Short mmCIF file of C-alpha atoms (C1' of nucleotides) in Angstrom, two decimals:
data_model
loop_
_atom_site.label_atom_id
_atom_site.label_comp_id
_atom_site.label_asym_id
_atom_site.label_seq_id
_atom_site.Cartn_x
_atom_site.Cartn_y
_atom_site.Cartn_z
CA UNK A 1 -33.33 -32.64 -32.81
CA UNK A 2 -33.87 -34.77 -29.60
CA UNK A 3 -34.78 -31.72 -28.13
CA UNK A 4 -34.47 -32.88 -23.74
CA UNK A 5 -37.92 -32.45 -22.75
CA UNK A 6 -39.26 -29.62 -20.89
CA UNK A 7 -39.27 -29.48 -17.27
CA UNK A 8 -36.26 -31.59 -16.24
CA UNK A 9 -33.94 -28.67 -14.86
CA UNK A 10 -34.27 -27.38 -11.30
CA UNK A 11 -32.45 -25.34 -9.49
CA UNK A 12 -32.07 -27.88 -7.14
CA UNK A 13 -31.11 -30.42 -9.63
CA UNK A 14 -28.59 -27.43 -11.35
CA UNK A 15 -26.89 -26.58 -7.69
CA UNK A 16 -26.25 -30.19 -7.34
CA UNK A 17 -24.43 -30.85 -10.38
CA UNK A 18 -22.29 -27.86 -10.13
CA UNK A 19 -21.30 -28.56 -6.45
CA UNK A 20 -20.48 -32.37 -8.09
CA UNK A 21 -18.11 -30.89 -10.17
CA UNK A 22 -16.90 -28.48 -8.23
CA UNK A 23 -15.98 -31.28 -5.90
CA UNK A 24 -14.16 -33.51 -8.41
CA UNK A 25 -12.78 -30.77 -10.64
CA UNK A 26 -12.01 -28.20 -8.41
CA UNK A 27 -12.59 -24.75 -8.72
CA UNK A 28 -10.89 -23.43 -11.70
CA UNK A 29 -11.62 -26.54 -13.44
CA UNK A 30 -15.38 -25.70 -12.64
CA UNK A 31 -17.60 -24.07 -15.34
CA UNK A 32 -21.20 -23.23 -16.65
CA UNK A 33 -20.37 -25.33 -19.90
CA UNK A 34 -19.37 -28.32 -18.03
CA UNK A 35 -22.75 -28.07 -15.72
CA UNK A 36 -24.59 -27.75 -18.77
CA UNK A 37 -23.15 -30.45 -20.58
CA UNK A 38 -23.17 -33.22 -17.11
CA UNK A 39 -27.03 -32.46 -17.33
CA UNK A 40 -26.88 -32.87 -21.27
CA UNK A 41 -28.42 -29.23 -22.03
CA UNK A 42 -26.95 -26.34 -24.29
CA UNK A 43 -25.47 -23.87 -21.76
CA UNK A 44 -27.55 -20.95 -21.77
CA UNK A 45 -30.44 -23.65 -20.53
CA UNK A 46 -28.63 -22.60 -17.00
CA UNK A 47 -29.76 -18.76 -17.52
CA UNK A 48 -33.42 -19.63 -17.05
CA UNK A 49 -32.50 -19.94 -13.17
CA UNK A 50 -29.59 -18.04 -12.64
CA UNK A 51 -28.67 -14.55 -13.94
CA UNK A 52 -24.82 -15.53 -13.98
CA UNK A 53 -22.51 -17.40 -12.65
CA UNK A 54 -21.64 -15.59 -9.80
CA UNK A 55 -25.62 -16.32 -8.68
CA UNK A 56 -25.30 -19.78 -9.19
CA UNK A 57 -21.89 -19.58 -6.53
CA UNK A 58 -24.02 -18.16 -4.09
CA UNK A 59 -26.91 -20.69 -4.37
CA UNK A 60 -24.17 -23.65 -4.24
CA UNK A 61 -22.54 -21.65 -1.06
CA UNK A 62 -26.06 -21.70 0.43
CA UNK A 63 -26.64 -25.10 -0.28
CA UNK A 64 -23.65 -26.37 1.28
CA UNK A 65 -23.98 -23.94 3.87
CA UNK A 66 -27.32 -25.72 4.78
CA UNK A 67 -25.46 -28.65 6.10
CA UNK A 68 -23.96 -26.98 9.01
CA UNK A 69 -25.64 -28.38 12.54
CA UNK A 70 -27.76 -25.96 14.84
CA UNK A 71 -25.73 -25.11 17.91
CA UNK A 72 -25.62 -27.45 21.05
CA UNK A 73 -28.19 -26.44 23.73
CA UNK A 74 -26.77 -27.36 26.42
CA UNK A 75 -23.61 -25.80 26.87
CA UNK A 76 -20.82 -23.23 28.05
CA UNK A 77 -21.00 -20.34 25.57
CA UNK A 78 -17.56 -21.10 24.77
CA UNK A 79 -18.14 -24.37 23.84
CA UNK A 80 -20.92 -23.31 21.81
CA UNK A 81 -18.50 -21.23 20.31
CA UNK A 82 -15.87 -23.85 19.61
CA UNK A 83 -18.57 -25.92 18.11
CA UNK A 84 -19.64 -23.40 15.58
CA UNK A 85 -16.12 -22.64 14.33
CA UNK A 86 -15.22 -26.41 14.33
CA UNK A 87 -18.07 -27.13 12.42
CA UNK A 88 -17.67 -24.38 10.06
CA UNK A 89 -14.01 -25.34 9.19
CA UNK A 90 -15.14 -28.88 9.35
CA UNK A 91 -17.29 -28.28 6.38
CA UNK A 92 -14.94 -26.26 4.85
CA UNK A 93 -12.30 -28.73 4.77
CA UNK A 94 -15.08 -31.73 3.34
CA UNK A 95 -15.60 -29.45 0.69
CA UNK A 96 -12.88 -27.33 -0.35
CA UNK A 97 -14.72 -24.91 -2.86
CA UNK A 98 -16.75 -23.66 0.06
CA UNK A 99 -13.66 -21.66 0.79
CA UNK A 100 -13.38 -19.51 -2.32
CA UNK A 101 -17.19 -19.62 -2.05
CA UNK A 102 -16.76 -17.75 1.23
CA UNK A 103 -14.11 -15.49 0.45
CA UNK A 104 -15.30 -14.10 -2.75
CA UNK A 105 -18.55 -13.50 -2.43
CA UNK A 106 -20.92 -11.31 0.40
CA UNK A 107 -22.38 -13.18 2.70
CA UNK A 108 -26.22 -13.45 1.51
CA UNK A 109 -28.95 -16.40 1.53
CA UNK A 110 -30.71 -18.05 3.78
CA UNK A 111 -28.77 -20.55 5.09
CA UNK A 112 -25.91 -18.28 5.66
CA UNK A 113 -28.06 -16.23 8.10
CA UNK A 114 -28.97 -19.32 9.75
CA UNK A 115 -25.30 -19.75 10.60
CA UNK A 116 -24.67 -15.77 11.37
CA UNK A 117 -27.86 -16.13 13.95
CA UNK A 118 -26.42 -18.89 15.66
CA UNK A 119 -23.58 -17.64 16.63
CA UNK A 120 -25.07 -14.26 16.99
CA UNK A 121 -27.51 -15.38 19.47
CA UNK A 122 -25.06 -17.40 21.39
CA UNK A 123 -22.85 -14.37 22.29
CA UNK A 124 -25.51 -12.44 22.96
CA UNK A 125 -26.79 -14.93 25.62
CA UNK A 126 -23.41 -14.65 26.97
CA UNK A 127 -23.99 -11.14 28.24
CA UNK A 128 -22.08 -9.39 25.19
CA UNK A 129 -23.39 -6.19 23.97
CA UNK A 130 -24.46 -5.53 20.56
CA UNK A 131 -21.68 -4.10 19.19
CA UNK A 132 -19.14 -6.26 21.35
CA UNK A 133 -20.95 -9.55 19.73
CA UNK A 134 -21.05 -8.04 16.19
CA UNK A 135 -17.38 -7.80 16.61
CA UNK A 136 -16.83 -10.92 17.79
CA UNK A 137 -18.50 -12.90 15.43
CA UNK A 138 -16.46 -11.03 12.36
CA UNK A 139 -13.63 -12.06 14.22
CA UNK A 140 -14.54 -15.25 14.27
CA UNK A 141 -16.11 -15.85 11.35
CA UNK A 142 -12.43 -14.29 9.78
CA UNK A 143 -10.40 -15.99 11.64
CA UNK A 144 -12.35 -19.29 10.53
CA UNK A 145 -11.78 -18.33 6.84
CA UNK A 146 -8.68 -17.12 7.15
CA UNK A 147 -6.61 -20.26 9.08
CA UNK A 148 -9.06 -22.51 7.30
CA UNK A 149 -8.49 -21.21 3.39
CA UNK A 150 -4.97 -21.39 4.33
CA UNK A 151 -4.94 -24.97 5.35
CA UNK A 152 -7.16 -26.26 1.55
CA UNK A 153 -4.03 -24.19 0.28
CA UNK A 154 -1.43 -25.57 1.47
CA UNK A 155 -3.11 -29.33 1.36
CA UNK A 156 -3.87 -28.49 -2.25
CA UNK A 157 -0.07 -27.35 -2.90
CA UNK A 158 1.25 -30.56 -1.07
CA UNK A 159 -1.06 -33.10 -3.23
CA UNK A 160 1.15 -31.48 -6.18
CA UNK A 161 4.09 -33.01 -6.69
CA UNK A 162 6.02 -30.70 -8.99
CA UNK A 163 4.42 -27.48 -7.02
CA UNK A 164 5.49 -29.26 -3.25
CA UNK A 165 9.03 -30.07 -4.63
CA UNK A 166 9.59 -26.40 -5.52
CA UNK A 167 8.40 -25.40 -2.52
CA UNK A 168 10.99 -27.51 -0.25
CA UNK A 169 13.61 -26.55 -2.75
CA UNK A 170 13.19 -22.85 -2.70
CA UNK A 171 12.85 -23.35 1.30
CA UNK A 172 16.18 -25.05 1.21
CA UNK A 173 17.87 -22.67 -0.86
CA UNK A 174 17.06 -19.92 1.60
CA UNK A 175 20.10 -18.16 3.13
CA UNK A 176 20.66 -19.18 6.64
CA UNK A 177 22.45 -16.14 7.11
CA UNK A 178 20.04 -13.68 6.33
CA UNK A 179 16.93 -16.01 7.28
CA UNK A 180 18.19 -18.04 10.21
CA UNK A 181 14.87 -17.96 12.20
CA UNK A 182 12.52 -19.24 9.58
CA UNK A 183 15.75 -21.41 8.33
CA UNK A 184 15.63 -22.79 11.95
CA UNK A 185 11.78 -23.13 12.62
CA UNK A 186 10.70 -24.94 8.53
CA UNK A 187 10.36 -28.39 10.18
CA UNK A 188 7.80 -26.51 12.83
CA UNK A 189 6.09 -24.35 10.37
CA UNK A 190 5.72 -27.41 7.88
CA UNK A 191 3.62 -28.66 10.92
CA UNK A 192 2.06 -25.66 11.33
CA UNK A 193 0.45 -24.75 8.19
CA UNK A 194 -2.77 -26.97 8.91
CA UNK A 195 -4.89 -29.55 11.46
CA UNK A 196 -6.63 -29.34 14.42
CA UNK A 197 -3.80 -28.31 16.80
CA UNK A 198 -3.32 -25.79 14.93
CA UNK A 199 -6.93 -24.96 14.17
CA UNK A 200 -7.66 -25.13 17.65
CA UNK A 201 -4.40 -22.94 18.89
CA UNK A 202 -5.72 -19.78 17.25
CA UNK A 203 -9.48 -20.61 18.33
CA UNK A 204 -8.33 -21.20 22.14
CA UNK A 205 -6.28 -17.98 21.52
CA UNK A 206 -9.37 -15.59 20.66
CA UNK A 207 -11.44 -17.60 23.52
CA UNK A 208 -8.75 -16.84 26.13
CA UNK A 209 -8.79 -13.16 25.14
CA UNK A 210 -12.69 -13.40 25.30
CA UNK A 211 -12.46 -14.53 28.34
CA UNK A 212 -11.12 -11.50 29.95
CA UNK A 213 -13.70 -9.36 28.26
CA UNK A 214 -16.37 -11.73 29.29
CA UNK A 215 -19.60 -9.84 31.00
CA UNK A 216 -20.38 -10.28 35.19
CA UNK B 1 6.60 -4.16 -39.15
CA UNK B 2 7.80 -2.41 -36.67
CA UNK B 3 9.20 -4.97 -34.76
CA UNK B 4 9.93 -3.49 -30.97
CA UNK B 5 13.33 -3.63 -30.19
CA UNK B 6 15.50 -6.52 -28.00
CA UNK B 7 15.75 -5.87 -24.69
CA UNK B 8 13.14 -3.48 -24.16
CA UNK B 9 11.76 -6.29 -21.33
CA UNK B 10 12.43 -7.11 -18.60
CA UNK B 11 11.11 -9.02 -15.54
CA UNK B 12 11.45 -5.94 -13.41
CA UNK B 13 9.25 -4.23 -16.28
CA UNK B 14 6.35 -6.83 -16.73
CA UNK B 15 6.05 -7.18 -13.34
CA UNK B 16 5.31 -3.30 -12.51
CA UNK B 17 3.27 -3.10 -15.50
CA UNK B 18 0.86 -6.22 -13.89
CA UNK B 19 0.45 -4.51 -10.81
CA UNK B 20 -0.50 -0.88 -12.52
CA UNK B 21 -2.91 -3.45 -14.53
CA UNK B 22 -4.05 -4.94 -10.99
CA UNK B 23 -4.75 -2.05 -9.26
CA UNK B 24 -7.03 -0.29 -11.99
CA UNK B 25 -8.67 -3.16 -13.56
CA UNK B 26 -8.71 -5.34 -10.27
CA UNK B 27 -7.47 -8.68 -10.02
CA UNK B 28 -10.28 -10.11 -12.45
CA UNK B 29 -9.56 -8.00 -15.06
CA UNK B 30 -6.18 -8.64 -15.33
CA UNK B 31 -5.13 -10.91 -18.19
CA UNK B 32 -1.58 -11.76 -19.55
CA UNK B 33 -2.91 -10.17 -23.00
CA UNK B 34 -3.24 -7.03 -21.51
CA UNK B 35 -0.52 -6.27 -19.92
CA UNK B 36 1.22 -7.23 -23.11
CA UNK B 37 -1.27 -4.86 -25.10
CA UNK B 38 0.30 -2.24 -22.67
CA UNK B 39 4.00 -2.81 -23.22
CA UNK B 40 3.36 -2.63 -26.75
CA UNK B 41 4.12 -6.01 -27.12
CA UNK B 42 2.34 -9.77 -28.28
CA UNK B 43 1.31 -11.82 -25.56
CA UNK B 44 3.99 -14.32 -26.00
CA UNK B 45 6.51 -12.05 -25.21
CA UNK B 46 5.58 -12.57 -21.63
CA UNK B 47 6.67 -16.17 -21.52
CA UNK B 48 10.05 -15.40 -22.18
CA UNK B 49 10.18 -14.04 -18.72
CA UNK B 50 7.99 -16.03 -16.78
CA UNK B 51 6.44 -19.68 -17.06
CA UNK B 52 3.40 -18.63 -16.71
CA UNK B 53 0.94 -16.42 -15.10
CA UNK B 54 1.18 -17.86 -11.69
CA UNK B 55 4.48 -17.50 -12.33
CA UNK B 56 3.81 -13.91 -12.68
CA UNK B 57 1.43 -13.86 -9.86
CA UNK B 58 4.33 -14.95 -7.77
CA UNK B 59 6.43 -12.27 -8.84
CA UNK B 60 3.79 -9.46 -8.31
CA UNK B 61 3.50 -10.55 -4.84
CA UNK B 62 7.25 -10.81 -4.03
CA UNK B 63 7.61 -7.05 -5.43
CA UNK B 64 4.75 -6.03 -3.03
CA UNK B 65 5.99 -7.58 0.23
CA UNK B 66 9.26 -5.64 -0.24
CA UNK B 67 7.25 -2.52 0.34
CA UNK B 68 6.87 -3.71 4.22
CA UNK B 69 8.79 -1.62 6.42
CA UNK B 70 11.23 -3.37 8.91
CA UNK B 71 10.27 -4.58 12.75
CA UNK B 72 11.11 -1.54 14.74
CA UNK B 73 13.76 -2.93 16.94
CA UNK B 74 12.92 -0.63 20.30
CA UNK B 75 9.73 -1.97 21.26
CA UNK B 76 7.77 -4.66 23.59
CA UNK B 77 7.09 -7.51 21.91
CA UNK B 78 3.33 -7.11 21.68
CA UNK B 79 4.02 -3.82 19.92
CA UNK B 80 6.38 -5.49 17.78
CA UNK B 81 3.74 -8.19 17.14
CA UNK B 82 1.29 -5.23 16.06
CA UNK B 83 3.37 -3.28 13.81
CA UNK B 84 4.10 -6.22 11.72
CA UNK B 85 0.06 -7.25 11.68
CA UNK B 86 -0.92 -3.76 10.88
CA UNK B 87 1.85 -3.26 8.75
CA UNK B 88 0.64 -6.55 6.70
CA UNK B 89 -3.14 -4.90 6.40
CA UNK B 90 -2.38 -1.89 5.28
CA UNK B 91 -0.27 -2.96 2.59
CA UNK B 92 -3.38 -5.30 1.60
CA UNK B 93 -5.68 -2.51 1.71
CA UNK B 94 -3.42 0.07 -0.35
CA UNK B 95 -2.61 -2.81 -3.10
CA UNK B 96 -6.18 -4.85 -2.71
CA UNK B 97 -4.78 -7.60 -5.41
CA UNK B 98 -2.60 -8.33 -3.32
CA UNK B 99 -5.14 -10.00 -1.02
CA UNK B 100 -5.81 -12.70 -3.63
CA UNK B 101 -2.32 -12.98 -4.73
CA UNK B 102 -1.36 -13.93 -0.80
CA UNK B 103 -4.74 -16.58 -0.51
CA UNK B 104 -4.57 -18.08 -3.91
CA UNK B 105 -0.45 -19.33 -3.92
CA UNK B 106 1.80 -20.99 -1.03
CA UNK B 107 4.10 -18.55 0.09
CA UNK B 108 7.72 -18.67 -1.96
CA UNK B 109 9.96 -15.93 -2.85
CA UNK B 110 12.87 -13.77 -0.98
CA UNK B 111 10.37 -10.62 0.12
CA UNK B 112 8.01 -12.84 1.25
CA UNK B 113 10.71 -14.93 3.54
CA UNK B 114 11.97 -11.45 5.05
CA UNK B 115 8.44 -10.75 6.38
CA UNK B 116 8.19 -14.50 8.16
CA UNK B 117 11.79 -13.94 9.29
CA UNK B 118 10.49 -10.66 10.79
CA UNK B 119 7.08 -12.27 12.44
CA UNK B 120 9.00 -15.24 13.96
CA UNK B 121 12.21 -13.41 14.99
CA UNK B 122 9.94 -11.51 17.32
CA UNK B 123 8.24 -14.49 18.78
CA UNK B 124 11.55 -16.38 19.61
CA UNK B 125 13.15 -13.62 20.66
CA UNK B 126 9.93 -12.40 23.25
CA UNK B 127 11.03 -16.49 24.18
CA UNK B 128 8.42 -18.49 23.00
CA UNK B 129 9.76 -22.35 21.92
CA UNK B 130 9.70 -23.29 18.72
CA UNK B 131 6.80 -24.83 17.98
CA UNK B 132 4.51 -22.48 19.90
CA UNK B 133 6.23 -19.87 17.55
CA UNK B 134 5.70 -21.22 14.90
CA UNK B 135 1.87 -21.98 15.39
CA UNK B 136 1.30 -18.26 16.93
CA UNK B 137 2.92 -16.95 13.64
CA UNK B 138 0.45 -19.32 11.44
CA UNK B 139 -2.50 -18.01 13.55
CA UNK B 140 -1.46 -14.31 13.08
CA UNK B 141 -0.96 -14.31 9.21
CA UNK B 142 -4.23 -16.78 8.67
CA UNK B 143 -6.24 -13.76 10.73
CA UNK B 144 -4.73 -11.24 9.55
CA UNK B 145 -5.48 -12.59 5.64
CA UNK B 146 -8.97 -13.87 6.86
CA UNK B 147 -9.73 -10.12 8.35
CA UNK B 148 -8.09 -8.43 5.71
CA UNK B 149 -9.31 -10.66 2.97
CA UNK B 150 -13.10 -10.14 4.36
CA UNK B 151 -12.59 -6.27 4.68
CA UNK B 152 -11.21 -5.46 1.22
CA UNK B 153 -14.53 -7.94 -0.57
CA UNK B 154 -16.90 -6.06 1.50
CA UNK B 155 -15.71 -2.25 0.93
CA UNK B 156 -15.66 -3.66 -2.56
CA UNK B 157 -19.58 -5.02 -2.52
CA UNK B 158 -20.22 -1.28 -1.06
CA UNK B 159 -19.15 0.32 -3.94
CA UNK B 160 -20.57 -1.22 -6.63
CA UNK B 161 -24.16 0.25 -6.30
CA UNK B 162 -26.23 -2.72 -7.95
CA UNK B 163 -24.69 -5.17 -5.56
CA UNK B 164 -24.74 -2.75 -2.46
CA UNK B 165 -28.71 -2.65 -2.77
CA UNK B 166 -29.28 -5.94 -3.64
CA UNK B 167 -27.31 -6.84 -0.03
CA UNK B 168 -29.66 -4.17 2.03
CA UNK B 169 -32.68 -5.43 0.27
CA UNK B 170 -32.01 -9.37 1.28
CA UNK B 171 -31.08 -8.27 4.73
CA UNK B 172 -33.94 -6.52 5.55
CA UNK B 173 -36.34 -9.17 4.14
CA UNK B 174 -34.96 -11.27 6.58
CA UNK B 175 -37.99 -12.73 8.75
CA UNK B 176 -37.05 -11.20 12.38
CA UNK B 177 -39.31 -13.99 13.58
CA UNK B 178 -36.65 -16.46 12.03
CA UNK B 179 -33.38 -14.57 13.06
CA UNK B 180 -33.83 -12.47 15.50
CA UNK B 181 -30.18 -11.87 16.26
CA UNK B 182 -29.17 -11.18 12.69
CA UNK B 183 -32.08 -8.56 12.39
CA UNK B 184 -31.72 -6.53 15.64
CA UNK B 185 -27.53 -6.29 15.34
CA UNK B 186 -27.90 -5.78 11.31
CA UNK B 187 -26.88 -2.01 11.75
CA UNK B 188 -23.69 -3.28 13.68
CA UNK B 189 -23.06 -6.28 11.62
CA UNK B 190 -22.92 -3.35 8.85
CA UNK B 191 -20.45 -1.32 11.09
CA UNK B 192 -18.26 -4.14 11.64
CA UNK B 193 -17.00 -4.99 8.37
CA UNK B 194 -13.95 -3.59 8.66
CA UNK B 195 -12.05 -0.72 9.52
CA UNK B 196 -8.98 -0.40 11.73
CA UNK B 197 -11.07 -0.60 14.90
CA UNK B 198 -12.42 -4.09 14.17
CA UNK B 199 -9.38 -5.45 12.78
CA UNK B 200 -7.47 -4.38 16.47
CA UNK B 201 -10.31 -6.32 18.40
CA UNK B 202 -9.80 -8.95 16.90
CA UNK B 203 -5.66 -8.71 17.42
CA UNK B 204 -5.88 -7.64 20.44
CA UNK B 205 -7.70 -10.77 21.49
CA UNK B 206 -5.51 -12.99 19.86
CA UNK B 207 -2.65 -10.77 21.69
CA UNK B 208 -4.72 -11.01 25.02
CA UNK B 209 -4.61 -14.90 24.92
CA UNK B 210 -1.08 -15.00 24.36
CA UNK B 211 -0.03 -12.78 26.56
CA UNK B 212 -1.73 -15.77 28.93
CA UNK B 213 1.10 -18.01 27.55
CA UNK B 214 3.90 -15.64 27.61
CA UNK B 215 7.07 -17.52 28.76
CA UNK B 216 8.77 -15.97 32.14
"C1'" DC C 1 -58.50 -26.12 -31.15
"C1'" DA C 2 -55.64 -21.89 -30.99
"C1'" DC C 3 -52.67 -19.26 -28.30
"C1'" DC C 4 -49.05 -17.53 -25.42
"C1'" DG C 5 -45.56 -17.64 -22.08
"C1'" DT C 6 -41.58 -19.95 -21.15
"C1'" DA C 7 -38.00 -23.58 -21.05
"C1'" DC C 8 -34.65 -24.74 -23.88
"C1'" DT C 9 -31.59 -24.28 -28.34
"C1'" DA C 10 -28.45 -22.14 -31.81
"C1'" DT C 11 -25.39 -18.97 -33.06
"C1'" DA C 12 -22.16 -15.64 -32.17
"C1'" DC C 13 -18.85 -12.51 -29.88
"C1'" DA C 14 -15.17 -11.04 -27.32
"C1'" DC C 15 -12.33 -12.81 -24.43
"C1'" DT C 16 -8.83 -16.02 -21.97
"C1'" DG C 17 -4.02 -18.78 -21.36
"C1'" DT C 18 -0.64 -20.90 -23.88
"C1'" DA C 19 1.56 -24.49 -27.41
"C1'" DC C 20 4.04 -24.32 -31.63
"C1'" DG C 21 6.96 -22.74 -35.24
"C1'" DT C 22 9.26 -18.59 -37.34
"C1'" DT C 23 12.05 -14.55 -37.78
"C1'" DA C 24 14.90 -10.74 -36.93
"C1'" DT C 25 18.23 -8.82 -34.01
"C1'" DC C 26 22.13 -8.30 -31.18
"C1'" DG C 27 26.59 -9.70 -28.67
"C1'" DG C 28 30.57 -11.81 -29.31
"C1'" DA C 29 33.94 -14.74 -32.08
"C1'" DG C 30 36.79 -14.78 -36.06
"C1'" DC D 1 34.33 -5.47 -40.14
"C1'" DT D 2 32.00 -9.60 -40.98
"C1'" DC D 3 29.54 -13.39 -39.80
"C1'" DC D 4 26.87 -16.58 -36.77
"C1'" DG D 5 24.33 -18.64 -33.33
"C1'" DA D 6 21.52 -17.80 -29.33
"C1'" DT D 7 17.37 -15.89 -28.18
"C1'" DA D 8 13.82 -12.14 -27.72
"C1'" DA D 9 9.84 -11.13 -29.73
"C1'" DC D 10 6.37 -12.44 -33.39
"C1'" DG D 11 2.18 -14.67 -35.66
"C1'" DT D 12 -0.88 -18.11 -35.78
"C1'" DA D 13 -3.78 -21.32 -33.81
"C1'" DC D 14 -6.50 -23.97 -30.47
"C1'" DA D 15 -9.49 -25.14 -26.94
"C1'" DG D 16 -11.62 -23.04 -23.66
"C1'" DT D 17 -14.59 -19.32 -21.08
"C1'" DG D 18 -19.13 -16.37 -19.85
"C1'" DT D 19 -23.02 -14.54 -21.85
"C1'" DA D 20 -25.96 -11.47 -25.31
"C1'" DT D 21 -29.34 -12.13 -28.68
"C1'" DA D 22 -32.64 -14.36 -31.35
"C1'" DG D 23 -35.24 -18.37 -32.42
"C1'" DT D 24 -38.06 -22.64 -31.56
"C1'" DA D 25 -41.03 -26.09 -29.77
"C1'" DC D 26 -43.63 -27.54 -25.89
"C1'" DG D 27 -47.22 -27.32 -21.98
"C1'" DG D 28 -50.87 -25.43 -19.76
"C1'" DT D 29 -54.87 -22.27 -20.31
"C1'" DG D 30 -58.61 -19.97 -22.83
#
DNA sequence: CACCGTACTATACACTGTACGTTATCGGAG
DNA sequence: CTCCGATAACGTACAGTGTATAGTACGGTG
């Protein structure tokens, strides 16, 4: 029966695959069956180091996760700040399933705390108090997700063809009448719905209001 | 056979019917087969009224922007700015589907327009240009889906007991050595989650560094 | 050598979305 | 009133999915 020998698999070896085809197949397209089969292994071979699928998400989001660099030293804190959540989105945007990864799942692992502590311990050096910093960094960390989920999106939707051509169709067909501000401002918000202007925009936004908040 | 009679469908129908199916099963539970189970009706009945089930996503979504209340016209801007925001999050936390339905799809459909034309009307009217309009009302909806988004998953995690624990337990095994930051603001990290209080911070910073910008 | 835990396999189940071809029903034309 | 064609709903089928359960052969240990 050919039966694969016996200590080939790994989580290590497992993550890897699945992030593989996560990358080149895309989320949906992603599943247990096709891990098992790119390591040519029955599918229930994956049980043996994950409980489910959802655990092997996590482990991939930790992986990637992993890759994020340690905070500059020698820095403003909100530069240090602006370095996290460019590198965060950076990452994000180099590997697009990190974004449902994020979204639908707690935040848990080791690598994730890494990142957490990081910025954590930046806005605590910045004179922030406890709760102040906790707040801060969800606000972040949200806003991050939010603008950066958004962007994959709408990238994703333009790559389509057919879906981008209904798009700018049902756009068009919009009354000016009753719509004549978004009618007026689709070339802008066409513009709008990604990069690092705009990226950066909503970051300097939540810095400026930090600002004014910021501790003697 | 009983066959069910002709027009006994209808997209108005379906589309209720998903969103009962949403809201009690949640958003992974819902399958085209069962909301055709609960009309009474085979599962290719649907596709008479809909191309498919993004299609139907679509529609679901559409039906629960109506529900957003109008900009109140006699405000300041800011306040204007905020009503719409909150307005957006609560309607996200009362239908939590509708989080998913909003990250998953590019925006399309005539509710969903009315809502922009809202956002934006506010901004060009308070007299910001174009552009910085347009990127301001990008920055609001990605935080406000980001926040929102972030809030609903946790409360989720919370109640579902098995995954509640398993959180606390990794958290607290956390080396303190290793993250001190993470360990000594874990009880606020827990407190900041969600609720309205954390999801005004974070507005009210974004509102703080625009007010920076606002045009004479 | 025998043994046992464990890494992997095989089979099976209850699902999913949806393509295809059929059939019965209803509104309107004669 | 009768008839007919468009079409709403049907049944069947397919290629998938995650995973529960039970079985099997291998590797290290006694």
């Amino acid at each position: 029966m050919a039966r694969t020998p016996r200590n080939t698999l790994s989580s290590e070896l497992i993550v890897r695959t699945a992030l593989d085809l996560m990358e080149c197949k895309g989320t949906d397209g992603f599943s247990l069956r096709g891990v098992a089969a790119e390591l040519g292994v029955g599918p229930m071979a994956l049980y043996t180091y994950f409980r489910n699928k959802n655990d092997l998400y996590d482990a991939v989001r930790d992986h990637l996760m992993a890759l994020l660099p340690a905070v500059p030293e020698d820095a403003a804190w909100p530069d240090q700040v602006r370095s996290v959540c460019r590198g965060l989105r950076l990452l994000m945007l180099q590997h697009p399933c990190l974004a449902q990864l994020l979204a639908g799942r707690p935040l848990s692992g080791h690598e994730t705390a890494r990142v957490a502590e990081g910025l954590l311990g930046v806005l605590r050096n910045a004179g922030f108090e406890p709760e102040v910093a906790a707040r801060t960094h969800t606000t972040l960390f949200t806003y991050v997700l939010g603008a950066t989920s958004w962007e994959i999106q709408m990238a994703a939707e333009r790559r389509d063809p057919e879906a981008w051509r209904r798009l700018r169709t049902t756009m068009e067909s919009l009354s000016a009448r009753e719509f004549p501000t978004v009618v007026e401002l689709a070339p802008e918000l066409a513009r709008t719905t990604g990069g690092d202007e705009q990226f950066d925009y909503g970051l300097d936004l939540l810095l400026a209001g930090l600002r004014v908040r910021t501790p003697s």
